[in-house]
PDB file of C-alpha atoms in Angstrom:
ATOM      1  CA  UNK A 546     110.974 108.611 108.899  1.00 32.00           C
ATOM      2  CA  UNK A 547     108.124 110.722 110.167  1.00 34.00           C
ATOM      3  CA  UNK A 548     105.515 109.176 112.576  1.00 33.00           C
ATOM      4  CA  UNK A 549     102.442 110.507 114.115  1.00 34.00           C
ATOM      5  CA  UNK A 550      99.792 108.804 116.471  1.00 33.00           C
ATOM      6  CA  UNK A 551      98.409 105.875 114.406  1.00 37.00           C
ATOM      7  CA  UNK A 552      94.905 104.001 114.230  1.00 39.00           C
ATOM      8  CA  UNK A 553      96.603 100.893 112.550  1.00 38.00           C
ATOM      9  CA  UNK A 554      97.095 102.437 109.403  1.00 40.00           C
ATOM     10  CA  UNK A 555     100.462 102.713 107.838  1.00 40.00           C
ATOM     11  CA  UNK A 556     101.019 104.455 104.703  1.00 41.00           C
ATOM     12  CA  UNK A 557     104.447 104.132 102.896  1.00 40.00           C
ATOM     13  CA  UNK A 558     105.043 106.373 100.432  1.00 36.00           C
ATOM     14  CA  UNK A 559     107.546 106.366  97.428  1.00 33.00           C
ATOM     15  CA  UNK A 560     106.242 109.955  95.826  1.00 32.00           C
ATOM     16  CA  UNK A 561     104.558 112.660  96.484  1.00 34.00           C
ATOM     17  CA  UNK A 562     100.861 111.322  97.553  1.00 35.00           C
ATOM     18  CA  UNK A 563      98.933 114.229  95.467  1.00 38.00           C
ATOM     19  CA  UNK A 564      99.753 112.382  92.408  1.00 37.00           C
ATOM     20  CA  UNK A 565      98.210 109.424  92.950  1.00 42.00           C
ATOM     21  CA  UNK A 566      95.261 110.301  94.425  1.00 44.00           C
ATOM     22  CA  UNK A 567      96.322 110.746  97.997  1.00 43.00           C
ATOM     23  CA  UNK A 568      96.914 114.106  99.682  1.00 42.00           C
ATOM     24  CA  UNK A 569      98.601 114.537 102.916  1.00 41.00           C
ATOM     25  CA  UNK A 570      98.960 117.227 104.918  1.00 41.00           C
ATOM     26  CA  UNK A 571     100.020 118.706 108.241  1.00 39.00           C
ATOM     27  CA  UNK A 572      98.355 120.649 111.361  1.00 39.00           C
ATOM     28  CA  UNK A 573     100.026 121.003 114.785  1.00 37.00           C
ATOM     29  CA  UNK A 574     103.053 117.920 114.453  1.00 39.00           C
ATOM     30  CA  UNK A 575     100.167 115.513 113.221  1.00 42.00           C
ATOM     31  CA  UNK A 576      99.689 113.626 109.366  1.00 42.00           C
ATOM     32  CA  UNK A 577      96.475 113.654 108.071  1.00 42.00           C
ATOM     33  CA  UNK A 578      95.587 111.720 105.112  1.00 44.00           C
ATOM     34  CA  UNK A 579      92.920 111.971 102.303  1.00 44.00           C
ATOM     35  CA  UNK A 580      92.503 108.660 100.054  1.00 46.00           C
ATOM     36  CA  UNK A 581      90.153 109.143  97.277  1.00 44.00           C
ATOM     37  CA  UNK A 582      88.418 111.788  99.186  1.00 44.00           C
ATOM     38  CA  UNK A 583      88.108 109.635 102.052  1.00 45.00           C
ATOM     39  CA  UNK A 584      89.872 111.075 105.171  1.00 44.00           C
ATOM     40  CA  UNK A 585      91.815 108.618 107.083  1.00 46.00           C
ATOM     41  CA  UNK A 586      93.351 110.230 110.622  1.00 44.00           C
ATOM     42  CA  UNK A 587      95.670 109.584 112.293  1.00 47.00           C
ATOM     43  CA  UNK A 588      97.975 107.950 110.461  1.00 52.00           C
ATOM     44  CA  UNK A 589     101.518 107.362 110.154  1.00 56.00           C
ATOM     45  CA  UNK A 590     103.435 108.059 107.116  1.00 57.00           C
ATOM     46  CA  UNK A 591     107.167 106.686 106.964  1.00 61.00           C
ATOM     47  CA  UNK A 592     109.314 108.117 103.696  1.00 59.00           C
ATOM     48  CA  UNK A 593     111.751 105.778 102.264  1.00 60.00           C
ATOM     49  CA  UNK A 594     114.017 105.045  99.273  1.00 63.00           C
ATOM     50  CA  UNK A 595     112.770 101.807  97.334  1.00 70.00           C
ATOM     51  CA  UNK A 596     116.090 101.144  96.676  1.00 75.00           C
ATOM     52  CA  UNK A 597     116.825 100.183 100.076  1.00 77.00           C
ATOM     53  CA  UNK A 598     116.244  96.656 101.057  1.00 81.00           C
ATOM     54  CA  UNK A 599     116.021  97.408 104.842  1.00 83.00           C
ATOM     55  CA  UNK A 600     113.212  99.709 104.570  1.00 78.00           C
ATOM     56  CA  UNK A 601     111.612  97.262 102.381  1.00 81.00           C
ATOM     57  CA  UNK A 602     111.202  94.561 105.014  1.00 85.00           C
ATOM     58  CA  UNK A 603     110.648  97.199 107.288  1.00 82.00           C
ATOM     59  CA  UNK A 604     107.331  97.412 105.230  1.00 82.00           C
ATOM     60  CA  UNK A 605     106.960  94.089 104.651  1.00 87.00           C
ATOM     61  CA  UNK A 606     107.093  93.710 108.359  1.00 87.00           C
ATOM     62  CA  UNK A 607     104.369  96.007 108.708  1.00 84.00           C
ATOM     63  CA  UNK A 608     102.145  93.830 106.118  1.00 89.00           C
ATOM     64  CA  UNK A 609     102.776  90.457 108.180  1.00 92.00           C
ATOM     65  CA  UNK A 610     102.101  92.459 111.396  1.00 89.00           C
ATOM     66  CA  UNK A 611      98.457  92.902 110.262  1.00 88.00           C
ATOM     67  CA  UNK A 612      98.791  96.734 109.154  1.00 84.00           C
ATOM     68  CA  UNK A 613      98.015  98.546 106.016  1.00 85.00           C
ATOM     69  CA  UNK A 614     100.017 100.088 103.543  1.00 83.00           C
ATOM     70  CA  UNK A 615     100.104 102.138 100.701  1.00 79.00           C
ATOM     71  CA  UNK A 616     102.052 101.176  98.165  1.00 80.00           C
ATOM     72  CA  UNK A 617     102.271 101.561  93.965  1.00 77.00           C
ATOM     73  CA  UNK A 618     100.699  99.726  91.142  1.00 74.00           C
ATOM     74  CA  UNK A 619     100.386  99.305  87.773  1.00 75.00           C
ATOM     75  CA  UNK A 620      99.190 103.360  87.261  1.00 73.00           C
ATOM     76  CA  UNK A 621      98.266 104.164  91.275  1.00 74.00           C
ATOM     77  CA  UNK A 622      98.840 103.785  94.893  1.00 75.00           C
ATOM     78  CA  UNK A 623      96.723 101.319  96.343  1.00 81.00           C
ATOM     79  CA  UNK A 624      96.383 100.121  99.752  1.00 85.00           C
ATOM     80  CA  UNK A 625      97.974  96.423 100.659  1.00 87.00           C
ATOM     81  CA  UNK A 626      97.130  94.235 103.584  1.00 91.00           C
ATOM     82  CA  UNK A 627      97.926  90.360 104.380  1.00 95.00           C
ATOM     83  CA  UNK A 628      94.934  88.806 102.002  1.00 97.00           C
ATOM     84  CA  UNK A 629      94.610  86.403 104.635  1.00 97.00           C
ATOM     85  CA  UNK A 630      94.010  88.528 107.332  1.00 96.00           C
ATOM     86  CA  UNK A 631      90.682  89.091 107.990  1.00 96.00           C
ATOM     87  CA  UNK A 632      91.172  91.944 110.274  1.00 92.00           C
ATOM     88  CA  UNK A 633      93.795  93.309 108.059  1.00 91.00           C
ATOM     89  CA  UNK A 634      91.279  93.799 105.179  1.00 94.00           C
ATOM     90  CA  UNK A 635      88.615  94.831 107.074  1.00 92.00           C
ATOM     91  CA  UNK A 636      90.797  98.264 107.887  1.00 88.00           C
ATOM     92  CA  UNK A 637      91.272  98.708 103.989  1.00 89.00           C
ATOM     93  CA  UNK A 638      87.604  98.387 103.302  1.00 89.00           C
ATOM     94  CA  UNK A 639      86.846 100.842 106.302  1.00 84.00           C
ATOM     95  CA  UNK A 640      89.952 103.106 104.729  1.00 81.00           C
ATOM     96  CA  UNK A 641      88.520 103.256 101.536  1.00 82.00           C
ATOM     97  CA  UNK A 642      84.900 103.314 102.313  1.00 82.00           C
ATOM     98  CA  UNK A 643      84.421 100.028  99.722  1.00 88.00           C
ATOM     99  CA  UNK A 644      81.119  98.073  99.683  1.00 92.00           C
ATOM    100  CA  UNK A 645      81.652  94.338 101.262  1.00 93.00           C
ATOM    101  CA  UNK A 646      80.727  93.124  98.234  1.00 95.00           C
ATOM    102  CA  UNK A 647      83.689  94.600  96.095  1.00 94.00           C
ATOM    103  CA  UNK A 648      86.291  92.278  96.565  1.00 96.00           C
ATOM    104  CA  UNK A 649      89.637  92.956  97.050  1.00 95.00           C
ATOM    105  CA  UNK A 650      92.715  92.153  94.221  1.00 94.00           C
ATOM    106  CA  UNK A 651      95.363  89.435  95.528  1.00 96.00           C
ATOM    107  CA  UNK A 652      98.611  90.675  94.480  1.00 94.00           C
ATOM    108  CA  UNK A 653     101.543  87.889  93.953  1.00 95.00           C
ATOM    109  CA  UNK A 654     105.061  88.258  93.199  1.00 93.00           C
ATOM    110  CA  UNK A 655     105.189  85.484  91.544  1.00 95.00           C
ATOM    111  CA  UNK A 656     102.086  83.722  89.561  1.00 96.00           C
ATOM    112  CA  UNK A 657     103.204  80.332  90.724  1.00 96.00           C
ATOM    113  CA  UNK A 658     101.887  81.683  93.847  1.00 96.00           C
ATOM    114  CA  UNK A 659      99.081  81.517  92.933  1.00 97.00           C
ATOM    115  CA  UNK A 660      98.452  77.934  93.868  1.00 97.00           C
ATOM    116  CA  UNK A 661      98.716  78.859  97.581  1.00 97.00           C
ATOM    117  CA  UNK A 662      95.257  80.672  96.723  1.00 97.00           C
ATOM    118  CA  UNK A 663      92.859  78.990  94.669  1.00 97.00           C
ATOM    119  CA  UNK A 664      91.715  75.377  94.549  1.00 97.00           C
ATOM    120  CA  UNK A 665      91.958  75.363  90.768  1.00 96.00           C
ATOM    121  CA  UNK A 666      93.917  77.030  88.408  1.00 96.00           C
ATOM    122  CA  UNK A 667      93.685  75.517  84.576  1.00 95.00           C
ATOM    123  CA  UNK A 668      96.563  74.954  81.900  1.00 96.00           C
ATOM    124  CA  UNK A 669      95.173  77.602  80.038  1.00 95.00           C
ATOM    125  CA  UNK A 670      95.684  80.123  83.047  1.00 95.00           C
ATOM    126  CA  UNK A 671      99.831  78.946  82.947  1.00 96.00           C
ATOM    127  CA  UNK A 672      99.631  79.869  79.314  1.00 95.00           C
ATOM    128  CA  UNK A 673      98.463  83.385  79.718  1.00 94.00           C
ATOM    129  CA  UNK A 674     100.389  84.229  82.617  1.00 95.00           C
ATOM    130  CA  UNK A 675     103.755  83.067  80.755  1.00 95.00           C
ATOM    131  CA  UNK A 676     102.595  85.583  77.936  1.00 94.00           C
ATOM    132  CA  UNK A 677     101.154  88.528  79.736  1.00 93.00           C
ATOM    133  CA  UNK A 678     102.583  88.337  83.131  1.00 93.00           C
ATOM    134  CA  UNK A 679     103.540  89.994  85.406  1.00 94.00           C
ATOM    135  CA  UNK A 680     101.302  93.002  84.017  1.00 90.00           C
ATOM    136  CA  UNK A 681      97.870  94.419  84.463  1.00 87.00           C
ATOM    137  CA  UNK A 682      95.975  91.739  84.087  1.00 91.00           C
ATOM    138  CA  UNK A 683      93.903  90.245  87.177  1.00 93.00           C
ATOM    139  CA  UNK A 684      92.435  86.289  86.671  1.00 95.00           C
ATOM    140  CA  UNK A 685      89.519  84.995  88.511  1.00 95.00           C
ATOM    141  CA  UNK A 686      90.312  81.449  90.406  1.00 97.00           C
ATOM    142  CA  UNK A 687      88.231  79.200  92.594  1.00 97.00           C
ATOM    143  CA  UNK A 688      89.346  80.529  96.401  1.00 97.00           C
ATOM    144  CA  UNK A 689      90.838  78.064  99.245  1.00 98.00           C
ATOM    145  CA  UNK A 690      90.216  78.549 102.633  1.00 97.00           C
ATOM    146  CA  UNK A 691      93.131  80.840 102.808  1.00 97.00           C
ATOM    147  CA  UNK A 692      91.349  83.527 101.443  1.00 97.00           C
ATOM    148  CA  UNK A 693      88.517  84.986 103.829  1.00 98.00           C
ATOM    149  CA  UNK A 694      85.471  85.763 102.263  1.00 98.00           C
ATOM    150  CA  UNK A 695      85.835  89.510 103.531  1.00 97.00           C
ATOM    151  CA  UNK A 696      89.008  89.742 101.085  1.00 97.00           C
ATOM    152  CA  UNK A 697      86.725  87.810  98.336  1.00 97.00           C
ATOM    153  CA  UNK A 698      83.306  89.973  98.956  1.00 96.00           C
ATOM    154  CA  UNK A 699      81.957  87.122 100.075  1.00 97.00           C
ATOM    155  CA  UNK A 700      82.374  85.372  96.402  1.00 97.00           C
ATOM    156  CA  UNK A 701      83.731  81.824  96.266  1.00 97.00           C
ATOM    157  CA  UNK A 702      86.457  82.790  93.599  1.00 97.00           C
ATOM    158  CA  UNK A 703      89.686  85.549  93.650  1.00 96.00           C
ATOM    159  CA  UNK A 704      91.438  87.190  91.890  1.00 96.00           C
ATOM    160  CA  UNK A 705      95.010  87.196  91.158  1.00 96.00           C
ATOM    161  CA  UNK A 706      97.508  89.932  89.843  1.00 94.00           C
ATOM    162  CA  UNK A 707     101.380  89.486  89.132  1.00 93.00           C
ATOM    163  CA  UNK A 708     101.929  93.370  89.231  1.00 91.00           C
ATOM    164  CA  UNK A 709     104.631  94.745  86.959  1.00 91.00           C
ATOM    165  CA  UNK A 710     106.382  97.292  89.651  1.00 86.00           C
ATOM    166  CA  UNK A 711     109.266  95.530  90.502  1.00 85.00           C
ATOM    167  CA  UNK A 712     109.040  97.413  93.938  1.00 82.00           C
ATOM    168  CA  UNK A 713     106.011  96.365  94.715  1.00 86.00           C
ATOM    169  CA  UNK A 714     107.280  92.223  93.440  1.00 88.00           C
ATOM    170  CA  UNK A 715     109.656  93.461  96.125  1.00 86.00           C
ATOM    171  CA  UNK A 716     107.369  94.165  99.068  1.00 85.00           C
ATOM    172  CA  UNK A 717     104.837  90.833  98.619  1.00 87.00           C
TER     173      UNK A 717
END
């Protein structure tokens, strides 16, 4: 692992971050991050092998702990907080430079998860997920007041994702 001063940002990376749309570089012992063209610094950057299920909660850990993460999707790396945490998601929407009113994706490992989200999910929804889940496909739900309306953008509804990278099933 490789560490550098921090501002509660944690990236964890499985590739090389010029590939999907980070870049990372180093000056005088410290990590220095671009994200989309947004520069992020300091940060700390820890390298790990997916395959190991230590480093995994290690990440995990960092997640419940109220940090952020980057970590892969469907074609990209995003960046993953707690959903719930308001303070959490505020640092991804800073990170990122993303309007308020953009709201955030709620990745699940699971879609029965789901119902830990949302006040209402129909049959219909069960029926699609069995067909097309996990995969890239994101549903819109009524929100419970687990979600904040920061990771919302202030809407009343969320949406869900069952992401097909079994690392990332891993990590949530």
């Amino acid at each position: 692992a490789r560490k550098a001063r921090t501002n509660n940002m944690v990236f964890i990376t499985w590739v090389p971050w010029s590939s999907h749309g980070m870049t990372e570089f180093f000056y005088k012992n410290s990590v220095y991050i671009y994200f989309n063209s947004v520069f992020i610094y300091p940060a700390t950057t820890l390298l790990f092998n997916e395959n190991n299920p230590k480093q995994l909660l290690q990440a995990a850990e960092l997640i419940k702990n109220g940090e952020v993460v980057g970590m892969p999707t469907e074609t990209v790396y995003g960046l993953a907080a707690d959903a719930c945490n308001p303070d959490a998601v505020a640092r991804i929407f800073k990170a990122k430079g993303r309007p308020s009113d953009n709201p955030l994706i709620v990745h699940l490992a699971d879609f029965s998860d789901a119902v830990n989200y949302t006040s209402y999910i129909p049959q219909l929804a069960y029926k699609i997920a069995d067909k097309f889940s996990p995969g890239p496909i994101t549903m819109i739900f009524p929100k419970n007041d687990r979600i904040p309306y920061i990771t919302s953008g202030g809407l009343d509804t969320v949406g869900i994702r069952n992401p097909t990278n079994k690392t990332t099933r891993k990590l949530i």
